[in-house]
Amino acid sequence: MDLRRCVTCFVLAASLLLAGCASTNQVSLAEVRQFADASARLGGYGELSRRFRDTYEREQPYLSPAADRIAKENDARRRAVYDDFVSIQKTVVLYMQTLSVLAGDTRYDLSDRIDDLGSGLKANAESGLQQRQIAAYTGLARLLTRVIASGYQNRSVETMVRDGDADVQILLEAMITLTRLYAKTNDNEKKTVLGIFDVEIPFSTKTSDRMLVTLAKVHYLSKSTEYKLVDKRYDLALQGLTKVALGHQKLRENINNLHGDEIRKMLAAYARDLTSLRDALSD
Amino acid sequence: MANDTNSRPDGATPVPTAPPPGPAEALSTARQVEELADKLSECADSIHERVMRDIRHHQGQDVPESEQSAARALLNAEMELRQRANRLYAEAAGCIVSSLGQPQQHLVQLTVDAADKIRRITRIGDGITLVARLLGLAAAASTGQVVPILAAVEGLKVQLDVVAIDNAPTAPAAPA
């Protein structure tokens, strides 16, 4: 009798303890969720990818015939790779959304998003990207398809981060490299557009040039303001992507201790930084 | 070195040739292409700086017609160079890089020298020829074919020497 009562007590105590653990689990992953949400919502890259694709449209009126011939070829090249660049981002965003679902207590369905990934893969096989980036893309897309299609069964934040980290890092690195190349391309565009006025305005000294010079100065002013604002965005986007990569790396390093104070504080800080970067980008 | 069968048939330059690009190699190649594009962009900056220096020299007075057309020719070259650089950035982004056909360091050094010479050039006419040679190199670089790149490198080297002689502090020597 005594023994049985003891056992019952023990089982009861143990189950209370476990239940306690489970609920702390939920609470402690709030920071993971914040970080994943902030990472998924970070803007910049998509818009700057479009800007890169549309470079020719903006610079065309300013080009000499010789430069225009090269620019047309460049335009075709940029357009050919654009879809791939967007696919990379889509995969990373969906990964972060999945991570957020796993870290929360509602299991909402992301399966309509898987179709998107499938179409990205086809484009990838044909052009662009390096072998390791294609492999990372394929690997991550497969992981996401499996996890989402199974309704997140047998999945936890831990297993997701463990299985996804290597691929996520490669894709984030690719996005960082691309953003850097976008910025450099934009710099040449800016100097092409503004450069003409640097040279031609001082040459236009005739009285009859006065109206033209005035218009040119106004145009120059508005263009240089536009480029100043855009320049900042490349920088913000780069900072954001770097923070996402770092935050995920910390998550991976602390995979066995996601309830620890230190990692929770760290993730909350990354989430805050990412949110303020996003606000700065949406200004 | 172990892969001698893959070396190019340009026996004159006994440099260790790169093996055919593997996955890791492709990354450094994209980086190299990006670096060359950076240097071409810097050359374009130099051209702009040089043109603006001449314009400022006139302190708001009318610039003679001949100087205006030289400035415009240089501006067009600057623009073309920026397009060449952007072509290489697009190649690096899409990782569809073609071989530079020359040791990277050699190409980069040449463009660095050119940027420097352009900035400090005294006769703007020399600038135009030098810039034309530089454009030749930039155009050849995106073909990825060894023969045009080598020819362009030679042309640029010769012109850099000519400019060096003309810019020497002593009496100008006539180029051969």
Short mmCIF file of C-alpha atoms in Angstrom, two decimals, chain B residues 16 21 31 37 42 46 71 73 79 92 103 114 126 140 154 161 168 173-174:
data_model
loop_
_atom_site.label_atom_id
_atom_site.label_comp_id
_atom_site.label_asym_id
_atom_site.label_seq_id
_atom_site.Cartn_x
_atom_site.Cartn_y
_atom_site.Cartn_z
CA PRO B 16 51.62 28.77 -62.43
CA PRO B 21 37.63 26.01 -61.71
CA ARG B 31 35.76 37.63 -56.34
CA ALA B 37 35.47 45.66 -61.85
CA GLU B 42 38.26 53.51 -59.92
CA SER B 46 40.13 59.02 -62.09
CA ALA B 71 36.40 66.55 -71.99
CA ALA B 73 35.41 62.32 -75.30
CA MET B 79 30.70 56.08 -69.11
CA ALA B 92 30.12 38.03 -60.63
CA PRO B 103 47.10 36.39 -63.56
CA ALA B 114 46.40 53.49 -65.33
CA ASP B 126 47.69 61.51 -73.87
CA ALA B 140 38.66 42.10 -73.71
CA GLU B 154 50.29 44.88 -74.25
CA ASP B 161 55.22 53.83 -70.87
CA ALA B 168 58.87 63.12 -67.14
CA ALA B 173 61.04 63.06 -75.53
CA ALA B 174 59.27 62.18 -78.75
#
